Short mmCIF file of C-alpha atoms and ligand atoms in Angstrom, two decimals:
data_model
loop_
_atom_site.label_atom_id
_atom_site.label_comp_id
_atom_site.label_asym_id
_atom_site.label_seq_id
_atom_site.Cartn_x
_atom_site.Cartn_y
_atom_site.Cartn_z
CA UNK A 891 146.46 20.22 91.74
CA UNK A 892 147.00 16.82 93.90
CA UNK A 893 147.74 15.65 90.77
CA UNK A 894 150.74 13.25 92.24
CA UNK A 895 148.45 11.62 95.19
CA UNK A 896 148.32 9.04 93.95
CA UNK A 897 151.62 7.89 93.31
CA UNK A 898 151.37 4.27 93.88
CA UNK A 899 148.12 3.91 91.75
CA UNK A 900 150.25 5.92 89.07
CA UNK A 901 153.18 3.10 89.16
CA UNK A 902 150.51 0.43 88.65
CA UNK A 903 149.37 2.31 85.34
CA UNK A 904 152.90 2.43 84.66
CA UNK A 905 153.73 -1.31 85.20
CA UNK A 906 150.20 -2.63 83.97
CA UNK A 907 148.78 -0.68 81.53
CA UNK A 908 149.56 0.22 77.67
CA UNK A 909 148.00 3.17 76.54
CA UNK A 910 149.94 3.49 73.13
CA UNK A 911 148.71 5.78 70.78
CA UNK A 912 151.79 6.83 68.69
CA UNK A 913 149.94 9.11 67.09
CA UNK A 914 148.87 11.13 70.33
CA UNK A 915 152.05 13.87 71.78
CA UNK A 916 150.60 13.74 74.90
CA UNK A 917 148.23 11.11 77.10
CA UNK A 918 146.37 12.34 80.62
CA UNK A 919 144.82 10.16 82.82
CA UNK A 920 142.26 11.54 85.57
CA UNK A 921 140.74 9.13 88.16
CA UNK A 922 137.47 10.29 88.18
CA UNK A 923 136.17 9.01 92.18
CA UNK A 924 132.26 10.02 90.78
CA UNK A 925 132.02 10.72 87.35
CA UNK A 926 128.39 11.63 85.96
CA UNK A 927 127.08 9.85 83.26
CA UNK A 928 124.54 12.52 81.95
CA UNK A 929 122.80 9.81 80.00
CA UNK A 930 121.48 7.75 82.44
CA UNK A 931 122.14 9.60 85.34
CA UNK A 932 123.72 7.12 87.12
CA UNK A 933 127.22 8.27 89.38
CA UNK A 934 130.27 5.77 88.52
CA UNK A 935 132.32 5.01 90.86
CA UNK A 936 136.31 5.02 90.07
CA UNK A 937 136.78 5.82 86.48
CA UNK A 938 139.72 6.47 84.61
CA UNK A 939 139.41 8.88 81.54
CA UNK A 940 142.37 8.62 79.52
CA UNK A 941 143.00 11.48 77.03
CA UNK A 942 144.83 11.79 74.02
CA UNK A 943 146.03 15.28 73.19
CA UNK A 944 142.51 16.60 73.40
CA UNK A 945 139.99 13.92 72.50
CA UNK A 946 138.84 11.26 75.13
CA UNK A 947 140.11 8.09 73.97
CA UNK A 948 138.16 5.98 76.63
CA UNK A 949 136.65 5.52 79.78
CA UNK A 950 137.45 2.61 81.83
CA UNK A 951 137.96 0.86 85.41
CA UNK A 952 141.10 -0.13 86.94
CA UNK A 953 140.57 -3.26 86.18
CA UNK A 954 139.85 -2.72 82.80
CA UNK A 955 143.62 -1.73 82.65
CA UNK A 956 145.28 -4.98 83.25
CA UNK A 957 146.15 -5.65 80.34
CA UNK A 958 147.64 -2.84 78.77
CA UNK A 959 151.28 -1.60 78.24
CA UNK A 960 153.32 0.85 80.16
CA UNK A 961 153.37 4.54 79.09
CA UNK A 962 153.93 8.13 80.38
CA UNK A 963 151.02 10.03 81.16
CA UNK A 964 149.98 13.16 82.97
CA UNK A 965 147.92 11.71 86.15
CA UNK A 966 145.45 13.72 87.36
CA UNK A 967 143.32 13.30 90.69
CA UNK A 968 140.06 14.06 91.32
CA UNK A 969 139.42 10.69 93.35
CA UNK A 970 137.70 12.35 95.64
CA UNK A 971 135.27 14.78 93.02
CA UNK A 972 132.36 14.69 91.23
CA UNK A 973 133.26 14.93 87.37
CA UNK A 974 130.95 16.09 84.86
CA UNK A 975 131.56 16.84 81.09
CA UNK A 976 131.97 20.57 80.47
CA UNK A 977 128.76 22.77 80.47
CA UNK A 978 127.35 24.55 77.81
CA UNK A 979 125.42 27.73 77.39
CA UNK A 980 122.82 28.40 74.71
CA UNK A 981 122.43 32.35 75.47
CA UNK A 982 125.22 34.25 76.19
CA UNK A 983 126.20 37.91 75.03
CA UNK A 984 129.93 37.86 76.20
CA UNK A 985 130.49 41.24 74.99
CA UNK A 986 127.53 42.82 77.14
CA UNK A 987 128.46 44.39 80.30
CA UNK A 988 125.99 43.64 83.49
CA UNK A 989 126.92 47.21 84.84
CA UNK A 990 126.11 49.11 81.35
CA UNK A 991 122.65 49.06 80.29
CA UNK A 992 120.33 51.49 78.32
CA UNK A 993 121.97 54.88 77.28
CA UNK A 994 125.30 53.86 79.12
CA UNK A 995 125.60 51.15 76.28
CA UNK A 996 126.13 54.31 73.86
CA UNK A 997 129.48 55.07 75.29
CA UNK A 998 130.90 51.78 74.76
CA UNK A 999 132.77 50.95 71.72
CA UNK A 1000 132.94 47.75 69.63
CA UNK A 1001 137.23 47.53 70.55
CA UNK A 1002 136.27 48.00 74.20
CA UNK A 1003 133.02 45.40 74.12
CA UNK A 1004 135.64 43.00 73.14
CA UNK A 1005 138.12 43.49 75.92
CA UNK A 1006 134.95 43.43 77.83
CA UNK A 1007 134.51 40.08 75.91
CA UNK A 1008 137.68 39.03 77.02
CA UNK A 1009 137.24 39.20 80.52
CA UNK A 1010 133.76 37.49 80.31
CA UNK A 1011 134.88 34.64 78.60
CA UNK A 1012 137.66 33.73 81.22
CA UNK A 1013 134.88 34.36 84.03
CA UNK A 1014 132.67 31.94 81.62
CA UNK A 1015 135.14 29.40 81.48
CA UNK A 1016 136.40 29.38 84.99
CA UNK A 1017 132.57 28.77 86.39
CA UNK A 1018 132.77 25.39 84.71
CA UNK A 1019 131.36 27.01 80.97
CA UNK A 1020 133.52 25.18 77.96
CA UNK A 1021 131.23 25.96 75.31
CA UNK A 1022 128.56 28.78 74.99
CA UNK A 1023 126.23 29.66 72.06
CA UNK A 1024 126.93 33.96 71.61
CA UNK A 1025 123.26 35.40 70.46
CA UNK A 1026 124.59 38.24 68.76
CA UNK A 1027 127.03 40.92 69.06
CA UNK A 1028 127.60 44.55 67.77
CA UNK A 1029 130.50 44.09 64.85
CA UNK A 1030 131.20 40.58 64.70
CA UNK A 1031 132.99 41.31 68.23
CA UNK A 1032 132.30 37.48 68.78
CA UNK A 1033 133.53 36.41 65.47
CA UNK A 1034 136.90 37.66 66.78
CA UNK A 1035 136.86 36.59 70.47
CA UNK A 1036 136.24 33.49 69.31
CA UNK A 1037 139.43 33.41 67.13
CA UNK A 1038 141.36 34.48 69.68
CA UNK A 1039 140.14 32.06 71.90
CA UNK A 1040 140.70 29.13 69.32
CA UNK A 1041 144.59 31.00 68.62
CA UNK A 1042 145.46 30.87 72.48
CA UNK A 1043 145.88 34.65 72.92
CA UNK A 1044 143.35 34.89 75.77
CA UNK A 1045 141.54 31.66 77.89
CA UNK A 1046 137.70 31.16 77.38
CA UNK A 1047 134.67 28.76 76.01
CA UNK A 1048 134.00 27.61 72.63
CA UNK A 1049 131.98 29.92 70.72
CA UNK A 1050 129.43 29.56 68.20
CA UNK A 1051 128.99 33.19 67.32
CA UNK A 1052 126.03 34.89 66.21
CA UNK A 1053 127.43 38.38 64.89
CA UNK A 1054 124.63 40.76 64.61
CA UNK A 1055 121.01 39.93 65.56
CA UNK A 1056 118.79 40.47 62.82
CA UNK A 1057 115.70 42.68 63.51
CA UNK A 1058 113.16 44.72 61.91
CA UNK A 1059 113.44 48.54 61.61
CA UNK A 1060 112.74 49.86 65.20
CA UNK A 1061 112.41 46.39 66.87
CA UNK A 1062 114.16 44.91 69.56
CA UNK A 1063 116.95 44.25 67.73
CA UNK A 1064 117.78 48.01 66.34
CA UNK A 1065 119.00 50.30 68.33
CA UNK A 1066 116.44 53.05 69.16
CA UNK A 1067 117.48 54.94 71.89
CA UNK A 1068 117.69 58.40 69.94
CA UNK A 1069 115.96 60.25 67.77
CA UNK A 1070 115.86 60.82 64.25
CA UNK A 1071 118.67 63.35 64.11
CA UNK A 1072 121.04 61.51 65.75
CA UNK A 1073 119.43 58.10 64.38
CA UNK A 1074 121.57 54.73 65.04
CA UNK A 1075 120.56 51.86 63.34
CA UNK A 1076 121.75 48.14 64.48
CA UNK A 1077 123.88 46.07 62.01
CA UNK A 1078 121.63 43.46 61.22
CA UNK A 1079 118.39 45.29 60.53
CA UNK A 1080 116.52 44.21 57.23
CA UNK A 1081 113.46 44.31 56.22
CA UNK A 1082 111.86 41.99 54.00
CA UNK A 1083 112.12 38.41 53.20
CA UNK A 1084 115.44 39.36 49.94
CA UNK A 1085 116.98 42.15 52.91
CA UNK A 1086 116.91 39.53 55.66
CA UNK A 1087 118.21 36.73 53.27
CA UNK A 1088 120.62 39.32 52.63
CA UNK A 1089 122.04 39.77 55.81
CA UNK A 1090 121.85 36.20 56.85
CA UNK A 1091 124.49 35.65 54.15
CA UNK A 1092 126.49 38.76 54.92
CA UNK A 1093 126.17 37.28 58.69
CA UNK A 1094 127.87 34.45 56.97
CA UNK A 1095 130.20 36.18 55.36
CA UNK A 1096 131.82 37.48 58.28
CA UNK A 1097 132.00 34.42 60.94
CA UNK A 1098 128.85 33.64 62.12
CA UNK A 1099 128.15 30.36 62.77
CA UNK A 1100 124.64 30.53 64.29
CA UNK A 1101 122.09 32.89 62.60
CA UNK A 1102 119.84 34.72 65.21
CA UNK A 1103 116.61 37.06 64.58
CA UNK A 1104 114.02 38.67 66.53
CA UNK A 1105 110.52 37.82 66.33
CA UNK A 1106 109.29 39.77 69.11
CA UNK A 1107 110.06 43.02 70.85
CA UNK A 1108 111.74 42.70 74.22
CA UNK A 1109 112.21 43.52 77.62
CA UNK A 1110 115.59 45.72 77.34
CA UNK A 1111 115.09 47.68 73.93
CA UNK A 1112 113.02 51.13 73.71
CA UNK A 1113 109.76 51.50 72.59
CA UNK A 1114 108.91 47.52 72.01
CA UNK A 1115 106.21 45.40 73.12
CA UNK A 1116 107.31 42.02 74.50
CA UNK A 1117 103.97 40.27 73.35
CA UNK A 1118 104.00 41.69 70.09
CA UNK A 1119 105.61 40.03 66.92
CA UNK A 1120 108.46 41.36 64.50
CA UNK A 1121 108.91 40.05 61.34
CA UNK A 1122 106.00 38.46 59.19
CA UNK A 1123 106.00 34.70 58.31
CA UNK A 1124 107.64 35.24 55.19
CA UNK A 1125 110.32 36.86 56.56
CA UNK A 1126 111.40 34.53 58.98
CA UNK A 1127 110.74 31.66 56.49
CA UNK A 1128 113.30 33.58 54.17
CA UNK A 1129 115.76 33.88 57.18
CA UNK A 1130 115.33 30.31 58.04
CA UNK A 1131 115.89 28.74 54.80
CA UNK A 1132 118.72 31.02 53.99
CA UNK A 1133 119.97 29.64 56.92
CA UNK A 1134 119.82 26.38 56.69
CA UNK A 1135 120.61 26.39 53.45
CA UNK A 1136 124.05 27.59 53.95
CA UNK A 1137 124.02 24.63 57.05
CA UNK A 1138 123.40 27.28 60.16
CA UNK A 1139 121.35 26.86 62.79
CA UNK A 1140 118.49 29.64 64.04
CA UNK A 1141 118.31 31.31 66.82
CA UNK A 1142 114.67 33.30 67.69
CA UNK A 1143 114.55 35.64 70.58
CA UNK A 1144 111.09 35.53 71.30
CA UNK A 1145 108.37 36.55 74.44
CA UNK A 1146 105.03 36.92 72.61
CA UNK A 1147 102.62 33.45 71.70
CA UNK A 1148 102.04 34.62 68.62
CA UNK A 1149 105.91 35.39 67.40
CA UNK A 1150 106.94 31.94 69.04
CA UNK A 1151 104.21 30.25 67.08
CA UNK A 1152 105.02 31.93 63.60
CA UNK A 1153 108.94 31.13 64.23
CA UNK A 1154 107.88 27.53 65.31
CA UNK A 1155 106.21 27.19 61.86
CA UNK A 1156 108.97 28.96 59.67
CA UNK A 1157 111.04 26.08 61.01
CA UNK A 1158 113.52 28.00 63.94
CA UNK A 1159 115.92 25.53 65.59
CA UNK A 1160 115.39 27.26 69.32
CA UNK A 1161 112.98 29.73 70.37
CA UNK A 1162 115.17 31.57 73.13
CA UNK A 1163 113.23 33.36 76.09
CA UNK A 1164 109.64 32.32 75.11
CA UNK A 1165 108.44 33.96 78.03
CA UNK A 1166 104.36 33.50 77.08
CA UNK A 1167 104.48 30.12 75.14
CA UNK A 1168 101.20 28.84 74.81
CA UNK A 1169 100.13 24.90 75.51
CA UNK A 1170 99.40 25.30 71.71
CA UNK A 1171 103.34 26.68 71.53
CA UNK A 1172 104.56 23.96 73.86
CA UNK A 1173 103.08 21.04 71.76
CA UNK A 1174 104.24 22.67 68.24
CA UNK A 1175 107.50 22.62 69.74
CA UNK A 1176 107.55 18.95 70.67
CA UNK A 1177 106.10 17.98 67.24
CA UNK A 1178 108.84 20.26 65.53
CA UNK A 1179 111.83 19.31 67.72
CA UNK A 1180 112.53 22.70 68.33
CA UNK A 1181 114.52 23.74 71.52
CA UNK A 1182 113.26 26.09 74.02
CA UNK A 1183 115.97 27.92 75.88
CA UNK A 1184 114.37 29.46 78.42
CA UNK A 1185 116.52 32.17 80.53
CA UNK A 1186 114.66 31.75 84.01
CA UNK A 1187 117.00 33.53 86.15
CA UNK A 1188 117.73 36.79 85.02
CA UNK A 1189 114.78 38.44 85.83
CA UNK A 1190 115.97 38.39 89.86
CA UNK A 1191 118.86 40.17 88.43
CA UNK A 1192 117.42 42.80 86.23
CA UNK A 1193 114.76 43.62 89.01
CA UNK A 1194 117.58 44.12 91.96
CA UNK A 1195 120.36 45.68 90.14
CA UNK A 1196 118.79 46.70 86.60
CA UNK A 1197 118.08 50.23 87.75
CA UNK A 1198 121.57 50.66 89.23
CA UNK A 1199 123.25 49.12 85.84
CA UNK A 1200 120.73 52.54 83.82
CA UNK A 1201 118.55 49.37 82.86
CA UNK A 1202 115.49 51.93 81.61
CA UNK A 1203 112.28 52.52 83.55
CA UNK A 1204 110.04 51.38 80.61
CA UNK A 1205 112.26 47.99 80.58
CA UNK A 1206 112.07 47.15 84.58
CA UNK A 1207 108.20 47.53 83.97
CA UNK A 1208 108.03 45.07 81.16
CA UNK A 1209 110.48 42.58 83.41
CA UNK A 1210 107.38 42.54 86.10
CA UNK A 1211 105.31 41.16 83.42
CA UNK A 1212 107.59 38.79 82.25
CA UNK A 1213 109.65 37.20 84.98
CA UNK A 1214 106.82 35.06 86.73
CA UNK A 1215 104.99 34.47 83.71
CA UNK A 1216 108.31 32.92 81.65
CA UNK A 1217 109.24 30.47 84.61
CA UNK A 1218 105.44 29.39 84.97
CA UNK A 1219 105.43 28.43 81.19
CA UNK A 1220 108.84 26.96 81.70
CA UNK A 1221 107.39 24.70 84.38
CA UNK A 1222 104.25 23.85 82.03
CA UNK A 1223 106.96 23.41 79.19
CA UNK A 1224 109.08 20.77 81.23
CA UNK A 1225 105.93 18.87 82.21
CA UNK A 1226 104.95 18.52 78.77
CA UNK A 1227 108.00 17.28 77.78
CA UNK A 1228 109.18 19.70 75.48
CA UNK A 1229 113.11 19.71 74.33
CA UNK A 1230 114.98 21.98 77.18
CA UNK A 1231 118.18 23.70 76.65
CA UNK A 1232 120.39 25.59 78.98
CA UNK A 1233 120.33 29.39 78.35
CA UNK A 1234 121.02 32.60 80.40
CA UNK A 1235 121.34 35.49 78.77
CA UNK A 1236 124.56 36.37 80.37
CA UNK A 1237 125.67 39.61 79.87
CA UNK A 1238 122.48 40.83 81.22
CA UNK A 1239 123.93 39.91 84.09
CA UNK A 1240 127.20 39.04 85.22
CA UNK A 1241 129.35 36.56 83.22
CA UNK A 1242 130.61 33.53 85.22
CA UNK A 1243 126.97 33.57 87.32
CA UNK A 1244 125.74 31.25 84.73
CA UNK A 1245 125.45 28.24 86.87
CA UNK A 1246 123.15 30.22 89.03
CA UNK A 1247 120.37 28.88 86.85
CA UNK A 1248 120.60 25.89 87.52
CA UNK A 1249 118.78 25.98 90.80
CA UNK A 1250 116.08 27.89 89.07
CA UNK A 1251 115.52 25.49 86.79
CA UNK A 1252 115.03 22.23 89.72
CA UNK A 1253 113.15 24.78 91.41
CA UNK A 1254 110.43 25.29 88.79
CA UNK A 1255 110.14 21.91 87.65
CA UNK A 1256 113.31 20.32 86.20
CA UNK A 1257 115.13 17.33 88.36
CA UNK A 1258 118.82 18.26 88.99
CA UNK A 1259 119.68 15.78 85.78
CA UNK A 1260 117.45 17.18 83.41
CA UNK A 1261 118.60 20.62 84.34
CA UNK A 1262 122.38 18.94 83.75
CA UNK A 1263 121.72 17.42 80.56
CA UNK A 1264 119.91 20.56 79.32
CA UNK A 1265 123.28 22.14 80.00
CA UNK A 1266 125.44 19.16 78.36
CA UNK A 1267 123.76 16.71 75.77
CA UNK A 1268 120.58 18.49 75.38
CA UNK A 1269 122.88 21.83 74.23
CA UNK A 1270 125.36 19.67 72.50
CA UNK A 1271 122.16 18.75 70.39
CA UNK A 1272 120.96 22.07 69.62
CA UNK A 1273 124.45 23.41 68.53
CA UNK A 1274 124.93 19.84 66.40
CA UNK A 1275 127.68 19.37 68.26
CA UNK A 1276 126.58 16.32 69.81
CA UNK A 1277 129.26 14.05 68.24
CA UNK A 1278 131.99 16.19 69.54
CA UNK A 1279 130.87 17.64 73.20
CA UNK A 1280 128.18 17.25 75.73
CA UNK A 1281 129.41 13.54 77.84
CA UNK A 1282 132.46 11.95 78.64
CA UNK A 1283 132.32 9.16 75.90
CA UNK A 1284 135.21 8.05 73.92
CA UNK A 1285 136.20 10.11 70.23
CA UNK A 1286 134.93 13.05 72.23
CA UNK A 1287 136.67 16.36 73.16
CA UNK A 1288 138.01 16.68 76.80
CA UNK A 1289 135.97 19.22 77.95
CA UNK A 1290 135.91 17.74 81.98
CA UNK A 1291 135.30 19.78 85.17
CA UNK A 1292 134.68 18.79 88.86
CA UNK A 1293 132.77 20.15 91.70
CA UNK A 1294 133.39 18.90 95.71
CA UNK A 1295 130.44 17.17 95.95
CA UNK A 1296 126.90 15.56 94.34
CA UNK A 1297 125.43 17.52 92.29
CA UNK A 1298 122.58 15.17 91.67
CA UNK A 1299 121.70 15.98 95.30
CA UNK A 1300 122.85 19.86 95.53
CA UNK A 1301 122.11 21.20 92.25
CA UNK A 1302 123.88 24.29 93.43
CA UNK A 1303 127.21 22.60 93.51
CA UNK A 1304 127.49 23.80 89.86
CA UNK A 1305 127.75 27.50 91.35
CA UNK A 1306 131.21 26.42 92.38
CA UNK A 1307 133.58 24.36 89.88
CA UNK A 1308 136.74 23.34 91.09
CA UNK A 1309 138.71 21.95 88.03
CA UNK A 1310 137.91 22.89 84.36
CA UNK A 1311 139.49 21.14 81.29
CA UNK A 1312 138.68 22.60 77.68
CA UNK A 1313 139.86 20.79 74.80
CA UNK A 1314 142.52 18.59 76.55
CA UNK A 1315 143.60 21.46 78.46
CA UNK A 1316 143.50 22.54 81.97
CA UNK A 1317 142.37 25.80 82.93
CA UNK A 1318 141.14 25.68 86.20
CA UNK A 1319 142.36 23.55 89.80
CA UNK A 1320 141.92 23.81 93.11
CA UNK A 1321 145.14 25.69 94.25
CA UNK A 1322 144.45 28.14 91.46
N1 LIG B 809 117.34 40.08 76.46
C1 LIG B 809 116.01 39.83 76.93
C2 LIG B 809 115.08 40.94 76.48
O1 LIG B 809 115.49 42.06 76.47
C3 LIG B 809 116.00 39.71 78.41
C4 LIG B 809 114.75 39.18 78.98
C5 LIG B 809 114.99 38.87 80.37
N2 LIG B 809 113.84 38.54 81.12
C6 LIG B 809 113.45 37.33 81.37
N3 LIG B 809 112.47 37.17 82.21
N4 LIG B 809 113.97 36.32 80.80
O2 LIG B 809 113.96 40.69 76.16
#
């Protein structure tokens, strides 16, 4: 880190400026040389984010500074970077492996998807990542990666865990890759508005702190139609109230019009995927406020390497039907106006690629800022996070990273972060 560059500026905070907080351990100071504000879009030029501890305490100009006292503080340069509040993901499955897919997935335990999970979430957080949204995973695996995370035993985003998907008997999210004899059934399948309510609390119970179902079938399970609905109204109605009853958000994976539209109505926070929305979709969306989170690169991904990864026949044949389709309707959606969030389905494919969306999002419709405040506020809004995360405003965490240059013009700067702060702390610089 040049952290000490600039030395003489540093003696001029020293000898001009008070930035007393007794209450704060520890104060950092970066001179931001471009810092994005994701609001209006516009690129300010010199700023100087001061942090206390972990929390921004404000955001000001040198001249701003005359008038405070002296005080020691970490300096930190990234005069000549473009800073950006940390990213966010709305789709992630940190405990998924893009290498094991299909039957492979049988061999792998819950203790090993977890040190899987702890490699992903360093990769996560090192590609710029400080908060991601983790759609479900096999026994509460998430719950506990994200306690780790929060304890300091191993580096990686803020989670907002899912714990297990909940799914109807046989539907995308079971598990029905053997037969009867040797049946496996998923954690979170229920059937029936009491089961599901059931499970949503036992979800509860154990860490989650995002419910998610699914109302369709999918691309990567056995035996399941993409376009075809799981879960009657009543049941998701039950899921969602239980839900928000108990103050979680929801979560639908969903391809099909008909399973978006049903999850729309039974009051879902995001529909993830909707690969086949329909105008009809699109506008109940907008009228609800409900966030589409829209995974438009990882089709490229499952089509190359899927079959390599064991990725099943059946599910690279559904993928051909799906991949064009979803980013057309994401185009339609963004025209329209609907609520975008950022969401990748990581885990699918590699962890750490998620910025790689990005690009596909500016190239089917998005400008490079909507596709960055999908990413930061728009996410922040969905999670209802958006007092803590999402810009670089004072009272908010210190979640900061930098890339070398605009990303406003080169969208796929984001491919390549350079510094990464979570929570006050820094994880990432450019000599490391
Ligand atoms: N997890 C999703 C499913 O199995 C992946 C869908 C990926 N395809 C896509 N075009 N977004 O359904």
């Amino acid at each position: 880190m040049r952290k000490i560059a600039l030395l003489g500026l540093m003696s001029l905070f020293i000898a001009t400026s008070s930035f007393a907080d007794d209450a704060a351990e520890k104060t950092t100071v970066i001179h931001a040389g471009h810092m994005l504000d994701v609001e209006s879009g516009e690129i300010l030029k010199d700023r100087f984010i001061i942090i206390d501890d972990n929390i921004i305490r404000d955001v000001v100009t040198l001249s701003d500074m005359e008038d405070m006292e002296p005080e020691d503080v970490e300096f930190i340069d990234l005069s000549d970077m473009y800073v950006l509040p940390g990213l966010s993901d709305s789709h992630v499955h940190l405990t998924g492996d893009a290498h094991v897919h299909g039957y492979k997935r049988l061999t792998r335990s819950t203790p090993r998807a977890a040190i899987t999970g702890v490699r992903n979430a360093k990769r996560t957080l090192m590609a710029g990542f400080t908060t991601v949204r983790n759609v479900g995973a096999p026994g509460f695996a998430d719950v506990d990666l994200m306690e780790a995370i929060e304890d300091g035993d191993v580096p990686g985003p803020r989670i907002i865990p899912a714990g297990r998907s909940i799914g109807i008997t046989g539907g995308h999210c079971d598990n029905n890759l053997l037969p009867y004899e040797n049946r496996k059934t998923a954690g979170g399948v229920a059937d029936g508005p009491w089961a599901v309510r059931a499970k949503v609390r036992e979800n509860k119970k154990f860490g989650a702190k995002v419910i998610k179902f699914c109302g369709t079938g999918g691309v990567l399970s056995k035996g399941t139609k993409v376009g075809a609905q799981q879960f009657s109204f009543e049941e998701m109605k039950a899921i969602v109230d239980e839900a928000h009853q108990l103050g979680l958000k929801v979560a639908v994976h969903a391809h099909g019009e008909e399973g978006i539209d049903t999850a729309i109505k039974a009051g879902v926070d995001s529909v993830e995927h909707s690969s086949f929305i329909s105008d009809a979709g699109i506008s109940a969306a907008k009228a609800n406020g409900t966030y589409l989170s829209m995974d438009v690169y990882v089709s490229d991904y499952i089509l190359s390497e899927g079959e390599a990864a064991g990725i099943l026949q059946e599910s690279l044949e559904k993928e051909r039907t799906v991949g064009r389709k979803q980013r057309e309707r994401f185009k339609a959606a963004v025209k329209a106006g609907a609520k975008m969030a950022f969401g990748t389905d990581a885990g699918v494919y590699p962890h750490g690629d998620n910025g790689k969306q990005f690009a596909f999002m500016v190239k089917w419709g998005m400008t490079p800022l909507q596709a960055i405040q999908a990413s930061t506020i728009e996410n922040a809004q969905l999670f209802g996070l958006e007092e803590s995360i999402g810009s670089l405003e004072s009272g908010k965490m210190a979640d900061i990273i930098a890339v070398s240059g605009d990303p406003l013009q080169e969208i796929a700067q984001l491919e390549d972060v350079d510094f990464v702060m979570k929570n006050g702390e820094v994880f990432k610089t450019d000599s490391n």
